[in-house]
Amino acid sequence: MITVFEQELEKGTGVPYILLQNKCIQPSEIVEDIFYQNIIENKAFDPQCEGSRSDYMYNLLELYPERKKIDDRVIAYFHKMTKDDWGDIQVFGFAVRLAQDGRFEKNALYKKFEYYAKEDLSPWVRGVEELIKLDKYEAVVYLARYFGSRIADKDIEEFTEYYFYELYAQEYTGYDTETITAMLQEEHDPAIYRYLNIAQTKREHSPREVQSYTAEEVILTLQKPDFKERAELPRIRRWINRQASDEDIKKLSGCFIGADEVLKKRLIRLFPKKCIQVPLQALFDSFDSIQDGEYRTDLVEALIPLHNPDVYDFLLERYDENTATGFLKICVQFYSEDKEWKLLELLDNCGMYDIEDIVDSVLESEELAKHDIFKYILRLLYHKTKCSICRGQVLEKMMEHGIADSNIYREIQYDANKNIRKLAEKSRFEKE
């Protein structure tokens, strides 16, 4: 049970809440360490996109009889936390909750903000949002005064055309940006005046240069012996996806046939979205002739947009660990009942990153949605995905098809993702 608890905690589902509520998880050092590790480090699939889980973790601990032990460990961690700690956002948010409930001295939060501000002064310094959440307008006044008295000439551009409270004002103070700005003017504080004058300064904007190419320039770039793939390839891809003409695509595709192995490997990476205009057999021959696993992965991704059912038959006896995820997308793309066994086999062997990679393909498949297996796959994706954003997308499709049962509706009330919790509220409202 502890293993399930830990796995679901990392995914951010409502299962840990239910396990604690039903007393299926008893206090122990193991459980306390699991809690602690998940507080000082956001273990979400993509923390930057999914956001902090400080409220989620804090609320779970309200059900844990020995929470003070964990609180004390987190407080000790907070005091020694530095700018190099990746969990600082979540720990700061957790400390705010402790302070709100009188379990932690809030002055420590201000001191920690000042530590970060001395290291790197900017409107986005760690602690700005957290202090406003804690003390609302009072914190805004403190921060405006702090910035106004400390912004050096070298920092001014960082602060122009942006109020540090823009993103948080309405949510945490109840006032919009314009109202708070007017209120700050009424403080009649020289440091605050200086801050507002800097924030209201217009910045000189230079037009952003967009890298542009011709097909011939791309080919010459790819042929360079010292081609810098990590720097150059993303720029070329952006040009292909946004600006390249049909004639450009045709020229780049035509280069593939006679290219050497190195150039083929570089060319095929340009076509994960656009269709490469090459005879299908030429791509099949290239797959068989080049054994490099990374190349085969990229080639299969280039085969997907072609929407050709022959690709399934070709890969059926050739796929391996490098191409299984791409082949899975093709199985979804050309689903029929006689292919069901292969689709299920691939899904059962999917790892965490593979699952995230196929969610869109499954949800967008109109053919798959016509069959009963679609409901099974949605349930499987819901339970296997670690990304809460993907989980929410899958859940919406489950609700659309009427396959979200009472257990799922119960657990999503306590999910880490606020949009998933809103789906629970929406469902309850619709039932009423």
C-alpha positions as a Python dict, from the first residue, in 0.01 Angstrom:
ca = {
    (1, 'M'): (0, 0, 0),
    (2, 'I'): (289, 237, 76),
    (3, 'T'): (421, 185, -278),
    (4, 'V'): (84, 284, -424),
    (5, 'F'): (73, 584, -189),
    (6, 'E'): (415, 704, -304),
    (7, 'Q'): (343, 652, -675),
    (8, 'E'): (11, 834, -660),
    (9, 'L'): (164, 1114, -450),
    (10, 'E'): (422, 1175, -721),
    (11, 'K'): (146, 1181, -983),
    (12, 'G'): (-55, 1422, -771),
    (13, 'T'): (-382, 1230, -776),
    (14, 'G'): (-648, 1224, -506),
    (15, 'V'): (-568, 864, -413),
    (16, 'P'): (-325, 956, -128),
    (17, 'Y'): (-598, 1169, 31),
    (18, 'I'): (-844, 879, 25),
    (19, 'L'): (-584, 636, 162),
    (20, 'L'): (-507, 871, 450),
    (21, 'Q'): (-873, 945, 511),
    (22, 'N'): (-951, 574, 535),
    (23, 'K'): (-646, 520, 761),
    (24, 'C'): (-490, 280, 510),
    (25, 'I'): (-158, 457, 569),
    (26, 'Q'): (-29, 448, 925),
    (27, 'P'): (241, 681, 1065),
    (28, 'S'): (596, 558, 1011),
    (29, 'E'): (941, 694, 930),
    (30, 'I'): (903, 562, 575),
    (31, 'V'): (581, 755, 517),
    (32, 'E'): (725, 1068, 676),
    (33, 'D'): (1029, 1052, 449),
    (34, 'I'): (804, 1011, 144),
    (35, 'F'): (611, 1322, 247),
    (36, 'Y'): (929, 1518, 316),
    (37, 'Q'): (1094, 1429, -15),
    (38, 'N'): (781, 1525, -207),
    (39, 'I'): (768, 1863, -32),
    (40, 'I'): (1130, 1968, -79),
    (41, 'E'): (1122, 1851, -441),
    (42, 'N'): (831, 1888, -683),
    (43, 'K'): (816, 1541, -835),
    (44, 'A'): (557, 1628, -1100),
    (45, 'F'): (626, 1516, -1456),
    (46, 'D'): (686, 1879, -1562),
    (47, 'P'): (696, 2107, -1254),
    (48, 'Q'): (737, 2422, -1463),
    (49, 'C'): (410, 2360, -1649),
    (50, 'E'): (215, 2186, -1374),
    (51, 'G'): (304, 2434, -1100),
    (52, 'S'): (376, 2405, -730),
    (53, 'R'): (211, 2135, -518),
    (54, 'S'): (259, 2309, -185),
    (55, 'D'): (-116, 2337, -115),
    (56, 'Y'): (-172, 1977, -225),
    (57, 'M'): (98, 1846, 9),
    (58, 'Y'): (-10, 2072, 294),
    (59, 'N'): (-373, 1959, 275),
    (60, 'L'): (-271, 1593, 270),
    (61, 'L'): (-67, 1638, 586),
    (62, 'E'): (-375, 1762, 769),
    (63, 'L'): (-483, 1397, 764),
    (64, 'Y'): (-151, 1269, 901),
    (65, 'P'): (-139, 1234, 1281),
    (66, 'E'): (234, 1305, 1306),
    (67, 'R'): (247, 1601, 1069),
    (68, 'K'): (447, 1818, 1312),
    (69, 'K'): (752, 1596, 1258),
    (70, 'I'): (736, 1668, 886),
    (71, 'D'): (662, 2037, 937),
    (72, 'D'): (971, 2069, 1157),
    (73, 'R'): (1189, 1900, 893),
    (74, 'V'): (1057, 2130, 621),
    (75, 'I'): (1110, 2439, 838),
    (76, 'A'): (1471, 2332, 901),
    (77, 'Y'): (1516, 2284, 527),
    (78, 'F'): (1359, 2626, 456),
    (79, 'H'): (1606, 2805, 684),
    (80, 'K'): (1910, 2654, 507),
    (81, 'M'): (1758, 2665, 157),
    (82, 'T'): (1972, 2844, -107),
    (83, 'K'): (1920, 2967, -462),
    (84, 'D'): (2057, 2636, -590),
    (85, 'D'): (1774, 2429, -441),
    (86, 'W'): (1528, 2327, -713),
    (87, 'G'): (1241, 2282, -468),
    (88, 'D'): (1248, 2637, -338),
    (89, 'I'): (918, 2744, -498),
    (90, 'Q'): (726, 2460, -341),
    (91, 'V'): (897, 2488, -3),
    (92, 'F'): (832, 2862, 5),
    (93, 'G'): (464, 2800, -70),
    (94, 'F'): (446, 2536, 202),
    (95, 'A'): (606, 2775, 451),
    (96, 'V'): (338, 3035, 365),
    (97, 'R'): (67, 2787, 460),
    (98, 'L'): (246, 2715, 788),
    (99, 'A'): (266, 3087, 864),
    (100, 'Q'): (-101, 3139, 777),
    (101, 'D'): (-193, 2873, 1031),
    (102, 'G'): (37, 3010, 1302),
    (103, 'R'): (278, 2718, 1275),
    (104, 'F'): (574, 2927, 1153),
    (105, 'E'): (706, 3276, 1216),
    (106, 'K'): (624, 3482, 907),
    (107, 'N'): (926, 3713, 950),
    (108, 'A'): (1139, 3419, 835),
    (109, 'L'): (964, 3439, 498),
    (110, 'Y'): (1060, 3804, 459),
    (111, 'K'): (1419, 3727, 554),
    (112, 'K'): (1434, 3447, 299),
    (113, 'F'): (1295, 3681, 30),
    (114, 'E'): (1567, 3933, 117),
    (115, 'Y'): (1829, 3660, 84),
    (116, 'Y'): (1710, 3580, -269),
    (117, 'A'): (1674, 3949, -361),
    (118, 'K'): (2035, 4020, -261),
    (119, 'E'): (2147, 3733, -483),
    (120, 'D'): (1944, 3842, -787),
    (121, 'L'): (1723, 4152, -775),
    (122, 'S'): (1431, 4131, -1020),
    (123, 'P'): (1050, 4157, -1016),
    (124, 'W'): (1036, 3777, -1035),
    (125, 'V'): (1263, 3704, -740),
    (126, 'R'): (1157, 3409, -526),
    (127, 'G'): (918, 3509, -253),
    (128, 'V'): (729, 3791, -427),
    (129, 'E'): (417, 3586, -496),
    (130, 'E'): (441, 3406, -165),
    (131, 'L'): (459, 3724, 43),
    (132, 'I'): (163, 3877, -141),
    (133, 'K'): (-32, 3557, -82),
    (134, 'L'): (55, 3579, 287),
    (135, 'D'): (9, 3950, 365),
    (136, 'K'): (-179, 4083, 62),
    (137, 'Y'): (-161, 4462, 22),
    (138, 'E'): (68, 4498, 324),
    (139, 'A'): (324, 4282, 142),
    (140, 'V'): (282, 4485, -178),
    (141, 'V'): (374, 4802, 14),
    (142, 'Y'): (676, 4633, 170),
    (143, 'L'): (796, 4499, -167),
    (144, 'A'): (744, 4828, -352),
    (145, 'R'): (943, 5008, -83),
    (146, 'Y'): (1213, 4739, -85),
    (147, 'F'): (1255, 4752, -464),
    (148, 'G'): (1237, 5131, -479),
    (149, 'S'): (1518, 5172, -228),
    (150, 'R'): (1746, 4907, -381),
    (151, 'I'): (1713, 4911, -761),
    (152, 'A'): (2056, 5004, -895),
    (153, 'D'): (2117, 5154, -1240),
    (154, 'K'): (2215, 4815, -1375),
    (155, 'D'): (1881, 4667, -1260),
    (156, 'I'): (1647, 4936, -1395),
    (157, 'E'): (1567, 4768, -1728),
    (158, 'E'): (1455, 4453, -1543),
    (159, 'F'): (1183, 4654, -1368),
    (160, 'T'): (1054, 4876, -1651),
    (161, 'E'): (707, 4829, -1804),
    (162, 'Y'): (605, 4569, -1545),
    (163, 'Y'): (453, 4582, -1195),
    (164, 'F'): (568, 4296, -974),
    (165, 'Y'): (211, 4252, -849),
    (166, 'E'): (45, 4229, -1194),
    (167, 'L'): (5, 3851, -1192),
    (168, 'Y'): (-106, 3817, -830),
    (169, 'A'): (-293, 4136, -739),
    (170, 'Q'): (-649, 4031, -815),
    (171, 'E'): (-618, 3676, -680),
    (172, 'Y'): (-450, 3757, -348),
    (173, 'T'): (-551, 4114, -264),
    (174, 'G'): (-889, 4152, -433),
    (175, 'Y'): (-769, 4468, -611),
    (176, 'D'): (-673, 4497, -977),
    (177, 'T'): (-337, 4636, -1090),
    (178, 'E'): (-466, 4989, -1152),
    (179, 'T'): (-626, 5012, -807),
    (180, 'I'): (-313, 4890, -629),
    (181, 'T'): (-97, 5135, -825),
    (182, 'A'): (-324, 5421, -717),
    (183, 'M'): (-317, 5298, -356),
    (184, 'L'): (63, 5289, -361),
    (185, 'Q'): (71, 5650, -483),
    (186, 'E'): (-131, 5743, -175),
    (187, 'E'): (139, 5597, 54),
    (188, 'H'): (348, 5914, -16),
    (189, 'D'): (669, 5717, 29),
    (190, 'P'): (981, 5833, -168),
    (191, 'A'): (1105, 5477, -222),
    (192, 'I'): (764, 5366, -349),
    (193, 'Y'): (745, 5669, -580),
    (194, 'R'): (1085, 5574, -721),
    (195, 'Y'): (974, 5216, -779),
    (196, 'L'): (653, 5323, -957),
    (197, 'N'): (841, 5570, -1178),
    (198, 'I'): (1080, 5294, -1285),
    (199, 'A'): (797, 5044, -1345),
    (200, 'Q'): (613, 5300, -1559),
    (201, 'T'): (919, 5379, -1772),
    (202, 'K'): (881, 5274, -2134),
    (203, 'R'): (1146, 5042, -2266),
    (204, 'E'): (1306, 5083, -2607),
    (205, 'H'): (1206, 4778, -2806),
    (206, 'S'): (1413, 4657, -3098),
    (207, 'P'): (1235, 4436, -3350),
    (208, 'R'): (1301, 4070, -3289),
    (209, 'E'): (1491, 3910, -3568),
    (210, 'V'): (1332, 3598, -3715),
    (211, 'Q'): (1580, 3355, -3867),
    (212, 'S'): (1493, 3296, -4230),
    (213, 'Y'): (1638, 3048, -4481),
    (214, 'T'): (1610, 2919, -4831),
    (215, 'A'): (1604, 2547, -4905),
    (216, 'E'): (1952, 2578, -5056),
    (217, 'E'): (2087, 2748, -4744),
    (218, 'V'): (1942, 2475, -4523),
    (219, 'I'): (2105, 2203, -4730),
    (220, 'L'): (2444, 2379, -4720),
    (221, 'T'): (2410, 2427, -4344),
    (222, 'L'): (2327, 2060, -4288),
    (223, 'Q'): (2626, 1954, -4499),
    (224, 'K'): (2878, 2144, -4286),
    (225, 'P'): (3122, 1911, -4109),
    (226, 'D'): (3094, 2129, -3797),
    (227, 'F'): (2711, 2156, -3809),
    (228, 'K'): (2596, 2264, -3461),
    (229, 'E'): (2280, 2056, -3431),
    (230, 'R'): (2159, 2172, -3091),
    (231, 'A'): (2180, 2539, -3187),
    (232, 'E'): (2087, 2532, -3556),
    (233, 'L'): (1833, 2251, -3591),
    (234, 'P'): (1555, 2416, -3379),
    (235, 'R'): (1584, 2736, -3586),
    (236, 'I'): (1559, 2544, -3912),
    (237, 'R'): (1260, 2346, -3782),
    (238, 'R'): (1081, 2668, -3686),
    (239, 'W'): (1139, 2803, -4035),
    (240, 'I'): (1007, 2482, -4192),
    (241, 'N'): (696, 2470, -3974),
    (242, 'R'): (611, 2840, -4007),
    (243, 'Q'): (759, 2983, -4325),
    (244, 'A'): (885, 2722, -4570),
    (245, 'S'): (692, 2705, -4896),
    (246, 'D'): (579, 2387, -5069),
    (247, 'E'): (866, 2439, -5312),
    (248, 'D'): (1114, 2458, -5023),
    (249, 'I'): (978, 2131, -4879),
    (250, 'K'): (1004, 1970, -5221),
    (251, 'K'): (1370, 2075, -5261),
    (252, 'L'): (1465, 1954, -4912),
    (253, 'S'): (1284, 1625, -4970),
    (254, 'G'): (1452, 1576, -5307),
    (255, 'C'): (1791, 1603, -5140),
    (256, 'F'): (1714, 1300, -4923),
    (257, 'I'): (1736, 1036, -5200),
    (258, 'G'): (2099, 1087, -5290),
    (259, 'A'): (2221, 1198, -4947),
    (260, 'D'): (2490, 1017, -4752),
    (261, 'E'): (2408, 864, -4415),
    (262, 'V'): (2508, 1172, -4212),
    (263, 'L'): (2295, 1408, -4421),
    (264, 'K'): (1997, 1171, -4413),
    (265, 'K'): (2009, 1164, -4034),
    (266, 'R'): (2003, 1543, -4026),
    (267, 'L'): (1737, 1583, -4294),
    (268, 'I'): (1490, 1339, -4144),
    (269, 'R'): (1488, 1536, -3818),
    (270, 'L'): (1334, 1830, -4004),
    (271, 'F'): (1007, 1647, -4069),
    (272, 'P'): (824, 1552, -3748),
    (273, 'K'): (528, 1772, -3853),
    (274, 'K'): (562, 1851, -4223),
    (275, 'C'): (531, 1565, -4471),
    (276, 'I'): (856, 1470, -4638),
    (277, 'Q'): (794, 1434, -5012),
    (278, 'V'): (985, 1115, -5077),
    (279, 'P'): (859, 782, -5220),
    (280, 'L'): (755, 563, -4927),
    (281, 'Q'): (979, 280, -5042),
    (282, 'A'): (1283, 508, -5023),
    (283, 'L'): (1210, 570, -4657),
    (284, 'F'): (1160, 198, -4596),
    (285, 'D'): (1492, 120, -4768),
    (286, 'S'): (1665, 384, -4559),
    (287, 'F'): (1519, 234, -4239),
    (288, 'D'): (1663, -108, -4331),
    (289, 'S'): (2000, 24, -4442),
    (290, 'I'): (2080, 249, -4143),
    (291, 'Q'): (2092, 65, -3812),
    (292, 'D'): (2129, 370, -3590),
    (293, 'G'): (1848, 360, -3330),
    (294, 'E'): (1812, 738, -3297),
    (295, 'Y'): (1782, 775, -3673),
    (296, 'R'): (1515, 506, -3689),
    (297, 'T'): (1320, 685, -3415),
    (298, 'D'): (1327, 1009, -3614),
    (299, 'L'): (1237, 830, -3937),
    (300, 'V'): (930, 667, -3786),
    (301, 'E'): (819, 1008, -3653),
    (302, 'A'): (854, 1139, -4011),
    (303, 'L'): (642, 847, -4138),
    (304, 'I'): (348, 929, -3910),
    (305, 'P'): (231, 1248, -4091),
    (306, 'L'): (221, 1057, -4421),
    (307, 'H'): (-95, 871, -4305),
    (308, 'N'): (-15, 566, -4513),
    (309, 'P'): (-144, 225, -4389),
    (310, 'D'): (154, 48, -4551),
    (311, 'V'): (369, 189, -4270),
    (312, 'Y'): (193, -37, -4019),
    (313, 'D'): (266, -351, -4223),
    (314, 'F'): (627, -247, -4275),
    (315, 'L'): (698, -183, -3905),
    (316, 'L'): (504, -478, -3767),
    (317, 'E'): (808, -706, -3787),
    (318, 'R'): (1073, -435, -3753),
    (319, 'Y'): (991, -217, -3453),
    (320, 'D'): (1213, -224, -3146),
    (321, 'E'): (1258, -20, -2828),
    (322, 'N'): (1367, 280, -3038),
    (323, 'T'): (1061, 281, -3262),
    (324, 'A'): (788, 127, -3041),
    (325, 'T'): (636, 462, -2940),
    (326, 'G'): (620, 582, -3301),
    (327, 'F'): (471, 249, -3406),
    (328, 'L'): (214, 282, -3128),
    (329, 'K'): (102, 615, -3276),
    (330, 'I'): (66, 442, -3612),
    (331, 'C'): (-137, 161, -3451),
    (332, 'V'): (-371, 428, -3315),
    (333, 'Q'): (-377, 607, -3649),
    (334, 'F'): (-481, 297, -3844),
    (335, 'Y'): (-673, 111, -3578),
    (336, 'S'): (-895, -181, -3671),
    (337, 'E'): (-1012, -474, -3460),
    (338, 'D'): (-761, -713, -3616),
    (339, 'K'): (-481, -482, -3490),
    (340, 'E'): (-617, -464, -3136),
    (341, 'W'): (-378, -727, -2998),
    (342, 'K'): (-72, -533, -3113),
    (343, 'L'): (-203, -203, -2978),
    (344, 'L'): (-270, -357, -2634),
    (345, 'E'): (71, -525, -2629),
    (346, 'L'): (246, -195, -2698),
    (347, 'L'): (37, -8, -2441),
    (348, 'D'): (113, -264, -2171),
    (349, 'N'): (485, -212, -2230),
    (350, 'C'): (468, 168, -2230),
    (351, 'G'): (693, 350, -1990),
    (352, 'M'): (615, 687, -1832),
    (353, 'Y'): (762, 900, -2111),
    (354, 'D'): (606, 685, -2384),
    (355, 'I'): (263, 735, -2229),
    (356, 'E'): (298, 1113, -2232),
    (357, 'D'): (407, 1097, -2596),
    (358, 'I'): (95, 917, -2720),
    (359, 'V'): (-183, 1092, -2527),
    (360, 'D'): (-255, 1342, -2805),
    (361, 'S'): (-259, 1069, -3071),
    (362, 'V'): (-518, 868, -2875),
    (363, 'L'): (-741, 1165, -2792),
    (364, 'E'): (-739, 1290, -3152),
    (365, 'S'): (-817, 951, -3312),
    (366, 'E'): (-1173, 957, -3449),
    (367, 'E'): (-1144, 596, -3567),
    (368, 'L'): (-1033, 462, -3229),
    (369, 'A'): (-1319, 647, -3058),
    (370, 'K'): (-1570, 436, -3253),
    (371, 'H'): (-1460, 114, -3080),
    (372, 'D'): (-1509, -21, -2727),
    (373, 'I'): (-1133, -46, -2676),
    (374, 'F'): (-1122, 334, -2667),
    (375, 'K'): (-1282, 335, -2322),
    (376, 'Y'): (-1029, 83, -2193),
    (377, 'I'): (-738, 288, -2331),
    (378, 'L'): (-868, 608, -2174),
    (379, 'R'): (-883, 440, -1833),
    (380, 'L'): (-532, 301, -1884),
    (381, 'L'): (-394, 644, -1980),
    (382, 'Y'): (-568, 808, -1686),
    (383, 'H'): (-406, 568, -1439),
    (384, 'K'): (-62, 550, -1604),
    (385, 'T'): (14, 910, -1693),
    (386, 'K'): (226, 1105, -1447),
    (387, 'C'): (151, 1443, -1608),
    (388, 'S'): (-150, 1607, -1443),
    (389, 'I'): (-216, 1819, -1753),
    (390, 'C'): (-245, 1504, -1967),
    (391, 'R'): (-452, 1339, -1694),
    (392, 'G'): (-695, 1628, -1712),
    (393, 'Q'): (-726, 1599, -2090),
    (394, 'V'): (-789, 1225, -2065),
    (395, 'L'): (-1042, 1281, -1788),
    (396, 'E'): (-1239, 1529, -1998),
    (397, 'K'): (-1262, 1269, -2276),
    (398, 'M'): (-1369, 1005, -2022),
    (399, 'M'): (-1645, 1233, -1896),
    (400, 'E'): (-1750, 1305, -2253),
    (401, 'H'): (-1789, 930, -2316),
    (402, 'G'): (-1955, 863, -1979),
    (403, 'I'): (-1689, 627, -1845),
    (404, 'A'): (-1564, 818, -1540),
    (405, 'D'): (-1700, 615, -1248),
    (406, 'S'): (-1782, 722, -892),
    (407, 'N'): (-1434, 628, -766),
    (408, 'I'): (-1270, 861, -1016),
    (409, 'Y'): (-1512, 1143, -936),
    (410, 'R'): (-1428, 1098, -569),
    (411, 'E'): (-1051, 1109, -611),
    (412, 'I'): (-1038, 1402, -854),
    (413, 'Q'): (-1185, 1626, -582),
    (414, 'Y'): (-842, 1609, -416),
    (415, 'D'): (-618, 1616, -725),
    (416, 'A'): (-310, 1842, -722),
    (417, 'N'): (-424, 2002, -1050),
    (418, 'K'): (-683, 2275, -988),
    (419, 'N'): (-834, 2230, -1336),
    (420, 'I'): (-905, 1865, -1254),
    (421, 'R'): (-1067, 1969, -926),
    (422, 'K'): (-1283, 2209, -1125),
    (423, 'L'): (-1400, 1917, -1339),
    (424, 'A'): (-1524, 1751, -1020),
    (425, 'E'): (-1712, 2068, -925),
    (426, 'K'): (-1855, 2098, -1276),
    (427, 'S'): (-1979, 1739, -1264),
    (428, 'R'): (-2140, 1791, -924),
    (429, 'F'): (-2308, 2109, -1046),
    (430, 'E'): (-2444, 1936, -1358),
    (431, 'K'): (-2587, 1650, -1147),
    (432, 'E'): (-2763, 1895, -919),
}
